[in-house]
Amino acid sequence: MAQKLAPYDRYKETIEPFCKQGIILVSGTQGNPMTIGWGSIGVYWGKPVFTVVVRPSRYSYELLIELPEFSVNVMGDDYKKQVAYCGSCSGRDENKAQVCGFELASCDDIKVPYIRQALFHYECRILNHADFMEEAMNKEIATRFYPQKDYHRAFYGEILGLYEAREKHD
Ligand SMILES: Cc1cc2nc3c(=O)[nH]c(=O)nc-3n(C[C@H](O)[C@H](O)[C@H](O)COP(=O)(O)O)c2cc1C
């Protein structure tokens, strides 16, 4: 059985790869993996919340609107190649999970799957979203990151569960 941990128990282990190679957001019932490098784990409305930011051009953006749930999967160093691939190719063109050899498994708390090879994963239900606004944005950030004005949308997902890899605990 997977071991269910408290929502903030893997904070440091999540932030470190988040800042380096990235971690994997999975959305949609079919399980589309997309690499993310921005986001946060925090508190909103008195709940533990994983916030991810996604540009409107991503296939994942459509999937998150269609089904307001996601899993966030932290992969070990053996999966750096696959993480890079999921950040350079769209689920509109490829079945990325299949190409990467990711085994998708049912989550306990949401309809979106998680990646069985992940070290641990979060299961989240979206409570809210908010679009970054040009008029409120620091000018340097706007010029550097948004020359095409394709501002990210922040999706706020309540952390319903954080689970450690099944393999370790079966
Ligand atoms: C390390 C890394 C981090 C990334 N972080 C984000 C992110 O936080 N938000 C985002 O919208 N795109 C991010 N991307 C780009 C998407 O992963 C990429 O555009 C992907 O192909 C989109 O997949 P999809 O169309 O299947 O959703 C990142 C890419 C890499 C390589």
Short mmCIF file of C-alpha atoms and ligand atoms in Angstrom, two decimals:
data_model
loop_
_atom_site.label_atom_id
_atom_site.label_comp_id
_atom_site.label_asym_id
_atom_site.label_seq_id
_atom_site.Cartn_x
_atom_site.Cartn_y
_atom_site.Cartn_z
CA MET A 1 0.00 0.00 0.00
CA ALA A 2 1.08 3.61 -0.57
CA GLN A 3 1.96 5.46 2.57
CA LYS A 4 -0.08 8.62 3.05
CA LEU A 5 1.98 11.44 4.52
CA ALA A 6 1.00 14.85 5.90
CA PRO A 7 0.77 17.53 3.13
CA TYR A 8 4.03 19.35 3.97
CA ASP A 9 6.15 16.29 4.81
CA ARG A 10 8.12 16.37 1.52
CA TYR A 11 8.43 20.15 1.16
CA LYS A 12 12.23 20.29 0.82
CA GLU A 13 12.35 17.19 -1.41
CA THR A 14 9.78 18.84 -3.71
CA ILE A 15 11.30 22.32 -3.91
CA GLU A 16 14.81 21.09 -4.77
CA PRO A 17 13.96 19.27 -8.04
CA PHE A 18 11.32 21.94 -8.76
CA CYS A 19 14.18 24.49 -9.00
CA LYS A 20 16.46 22.19 -11.02
CA GLN A 21 15.16 19.73 -13.64
CA GLY A 22 11.48 20.31 -12.81
CA ILE A 23 8.72 18.03 -11.56
CA ILE A 24 5.72 16.57 -13.37
CA LEU A 25 2.18 17.85 -13.43
CA VAL A 26 -0.32 15.24 -14.64
CA SER A 27 -3.76 16.35 -15.82
CA GLY A 28 -6.74 14.77 -17.58
CA THR A 29 -8.20 11.31 -17.02
CA GLN A 30 -5.79 9.86 -19.65
CA GLY A 31 -2.83 11.30 -17.75
CA ASN A 32 -0.87 13.93 -19.71
CA PRO A 33 2.52 14.59 -18.06
CA MET A 34 3.95 18.12 -18.33
CA THR A 35 7.14 19.39 -16.70
CA ILE A 36 6.75 22.37 -14.37
CA GLY A 37 9.42 24.57 -12.83
CA TRP A 38 7.29 27.25 -11.20
CA GLY A 39 4.71 26.98 -8.46
CA SER A 40 4.46 26.73 -4.70
CA ILE A 41 3.25 24.75 -1.73
CA GLY A 42 1.45 26.94 0.79
CA VAL A 43 -1.70 27.76 2.69
CA TYR A 44 -4.92 29.29 1.33
CA TRP A 45 -8.36 29.30 2.90
CA GLY A 46 -6.90 27.44 5.85
CA LYS A 47 -5.97 24.49 3.60
CA PRO A 48 -2.72 23.02 2.25
CA VAL A 49 -2.50 24.13 -1.40
CA PHE A 50 -0.20 23.26 -4.32
CA THR A 51 -0.20 26.13 -6.81
CA VAL A 52 0.93 25.46 -10.38
CA VAL A 53 1.21 28.09 -13.12
CA VAL A 54 0.42 27.10 -16.68
CA ARG A 55 0.51 29.13 -19.92
CA PRO A 56 -2.65 29.11 -22.06
CA SER A 57 -0.77 27.51 -24.99
CA ARG A 58 -0.22 24.23 -23.09
CA TYR A 59 -2.45 21.23 -23.70
CA SER A 60 -2.42 20.80 -19.91
CA TYR A 61 -4.17 24.16 -19.56
CA GLU A 62 -7.20 22.82 -21.49
CA LEU A 63 -7.18 19.62 -19.45
CA LEU A 64 -7.11 21.49 -16.13
CA ILE A 65 -10.15 23.51 -17.17
CA GLU A 66 -11.99 20.41 -18.37
CA LEU A 67 -11.34 18.48 -15.13
CA PRO A 68 -10.25 20.66 -12.18
CA GLU A 69 -7.87 18.17 -10.61
CA PHE A 70 -4.19 17.29 -10.97
CA SER A 71 -1.40 15.18 -9.55
CA VAL A 72 2.14 16.47 -9.04
CA ASN A 73 4.82 13.81 -9.35
CA VAL A 74 8.38 14.07 -8.10
CA MET A 75 10.70 11.79 -10.06
CA GLY A 76 14.12 10.50 -9.03
CA ASP A 77 17.36 11.45 -10.81
CA ASP A 78 17.07 8.36 -13.06
CA TYR A 79 14.20 10.10 -14.86
CA LYS A 80 15.91 13.37 -15.84
CA LYS A 81 15.65 12.55 -19.57
CA GLN A 82 11.92 11.85 -19.33
CA VAL A 83 11.35 15.02 -17.30
CA ALA A 84 13.15 17.06 -19.99
CA TYR A 85 11.07 15.39 -22.71
CA CYS A 86 7.76 16.14 -20.96
CA GLY A 87 8.81 19.80 -20.94
CA SER A 88 9.65 19.99 -24.63
CA CYS A 89 6.85 18.12 -26.33
CA SER A 90 3.05 18.54 -26.19
CA GLY A 91 0.47 15.93 -25.31
CA ARG A 92 -1.42 17.19 -28.36
CA ASP A 93 1.23 15.53 -30.54
CA GLU A 94 2.44 12.57 -28.51
CA ASN A 95 1.31 10.15 -25.82
CA LYS A 96 4.09 11.32 -23.53
CA ALA A 97 3.41 8.87 -20.71
CA GLN A 98 3.74 5.97 -23.16
CA VAL A 99 6.90 7.34 -24.80
CA CYS A 100 8.50 7.76 -21.34
CA GLY A 101 7.44 4.32 -20.14
CA PHE A 102 5.49 5.89 -17.29
CA GLU A 103 3.03 3.54 -15.68
CA LEU A 104 -0.12 5.49 -14.82
CA ALA A 105 -2.00 4.34 -11.73
CA SER A 106 -5.29 5.39 -10.13
CA CYS A 107 -5.16 8.05 -7.47
CA ASP A 108 -7.08 7.61 -4.23
CA ASP A 109 -8.61 11.09 -4.12
CA ILE A 110 -9.00 12.28 -7.75
CA LYS A 111 -9.82 10.92 -11.24
CA VAL A 112 -6.48 12.00 -12.71
CA PRO A 113 -3.79 9.29 -12.47
CA TYR A 114 -0.29 9.53 -10.98
CA ILE A 115 3.02 8.10 -12.19
CA ARG A 116 3.86 4.87 -10.41
CA GLN A 117 7.62 5.43 -10.79
CA ALA A 118 7.43 8.76 -8.90
CA LEU A 119 9.21 8.93 -5.54
CA PHE A 120 6.07 10.55 -4.17
CA HIS A 121 3.07 12.37 -5.54
CA TYR A 122 0.45 14.92 -4.51
CA GLU A 123 -3.27 14.56 -5.33
CA CYS A 124 -4.96 17.95 -5.74
CA ARG A 125 -8.43 19.37 -6.37
CA ILE A 126 -8.54 22.87 -7.89
CA LEU A 127 -10.27 25.39 -5.64
CA ASN A 128 -9.57 28.54 -7.64
CA HIS A 129 -7.56 30.03 -10.47
CA ALA A 130 -6.19 33.49 -11.22
CA ASP A 131 -4.53 34.94 -14.32
CA PHE A 132 -1.33 36.98 -14.06
CA MET A 133 -2.15 40.57 -15.10
CA GLU A 134 0.00 42.80 -17.27
CA GLU A 135 -1.13 45.96 -15.47
CA ALA A 136 -0.04 44.61 -12.08
CA MET A 137 3.22 43.08 -13.26
CA ASN A 138 6.77 44.27 -12.65
CA LYS A 139 8.01 45.66 -16.01
CA GLU A 140 11.24 43.63 -16.07
CA ILE A 141 9.32 40.40 -15.49
CA ALA A 142 6.78 41.34 -18.18
CA THR A 143 9.49 42.08 -20.77
CA ARG A 144 11.61 39.07 -19.91
CA PHE A 145 8.97 36.37 -19.58
CA TYR A 146 5.94 37.59 -21.52
CA PRO A 147 6.98 39.20 -24.85
CA GLN A 148 3.98 37.43 -26.39
CA LYS A 149 1.65 38.43 -23.56
CA ASP A 150 0.82 34.77 -22.88
CA TYR A 151 0.43 35.21 -19.14
CA HIS A 152 0.34 32.17 -16.89
CA ARG A 153 -2.78 31.12 -15.07
CA ALA A 154 -2.25 30.05 -11.46
CA PHE A 155 -4.30 26.99 -10.47
CA TYR A 156 -4.74 26.52 -6.74
CA GLY A 157 -5.09 22.82 -5.88
CA GLU A 158 -6.01 21.70 -2.40
CA ILE A 159 -3.63 18.90 -1.41
CA LEU A 160 -5.98 16.01 -0.66
CA GLY A 161 -3.14 13.57 -0.24
CA LEU A 162 0.64 13.19 -0.44
CA TYR A 163 1.69 9.59 -1.07
CA GLU A 164 5.08 7.92 -0.94
CA ALA A 165 5.95 5.37 -3.65
CA ARG A 166 4.07 2.09 -3.34
CA GLU A 167 7.16 0.04 -4.22
CA LYS A 168 8.93 1.16 -1.08
CA HIS A 169 6.11 0.22 1.24
CA ASP A 170 4.39 -2.86 -0.22
C1 LIG B 1 12.22 22.57 -16.61
C2 LIG B 1 10.93 23.03 -17.26
C3 LIG B 1 9.99 23.70 -16.50
C4 LIG B 1 8.79 24.15 -17.08
N1 LIG B 1 7.86 24.80 -16.29
C5 LIG B 1 6.69 25.20 -16.82
C6 LIG B 1 5.71 25.82 -15.99
O1 LIG B 1 5.85 25.96 -14.75
N2 LIG B 1 4.56 26.27 -16.59
C7 LIG B 1 4.33 26.12 -17.94
O2 LIG B 1 3.28 26.55 -18.44
N3 LIG B 1 5.25 25.49 -18.74
C8 LIG B 1 6.41 25.03 -18.21
N4 LIG B 1 7.32 24.38 -19.00
C9 LIG B 1 7.03 24.14 -20.43
C10 LIG B 1 6.07 22.94 -20.64
O3 LIG B 1 6.46 21.82 -19.86
C11 LIG B 1 6.06 22.55 -22.15
O4 LIG B 1 5.59 23.62 -22.91
C12 LIG B 1 5.25 21.28 -22.43
O5 LIG B 1 5.61 20.82 -23.70
C13 LIG B 1 3.74 21.48 -22.37
O6 LIG B 1 3.12 20.23 -22.49
P1 LIG B 1 1.58 20.01 -22.84
O7 LIG B 1 1.28 20.79 -24.13
O8 LIG B 1 1.44 18.54 -23.01
O9 LIG B 1 0.78 20.55 -21.69
C14 LIG B 1 8.54 23.93 -18.46
C15 LIG B 1 9.49 23.23 -19.23
C16 LIG B 1 10.67 22.78 -18.64
C17 LIG B 1 11.67 22.02 -19.48
#
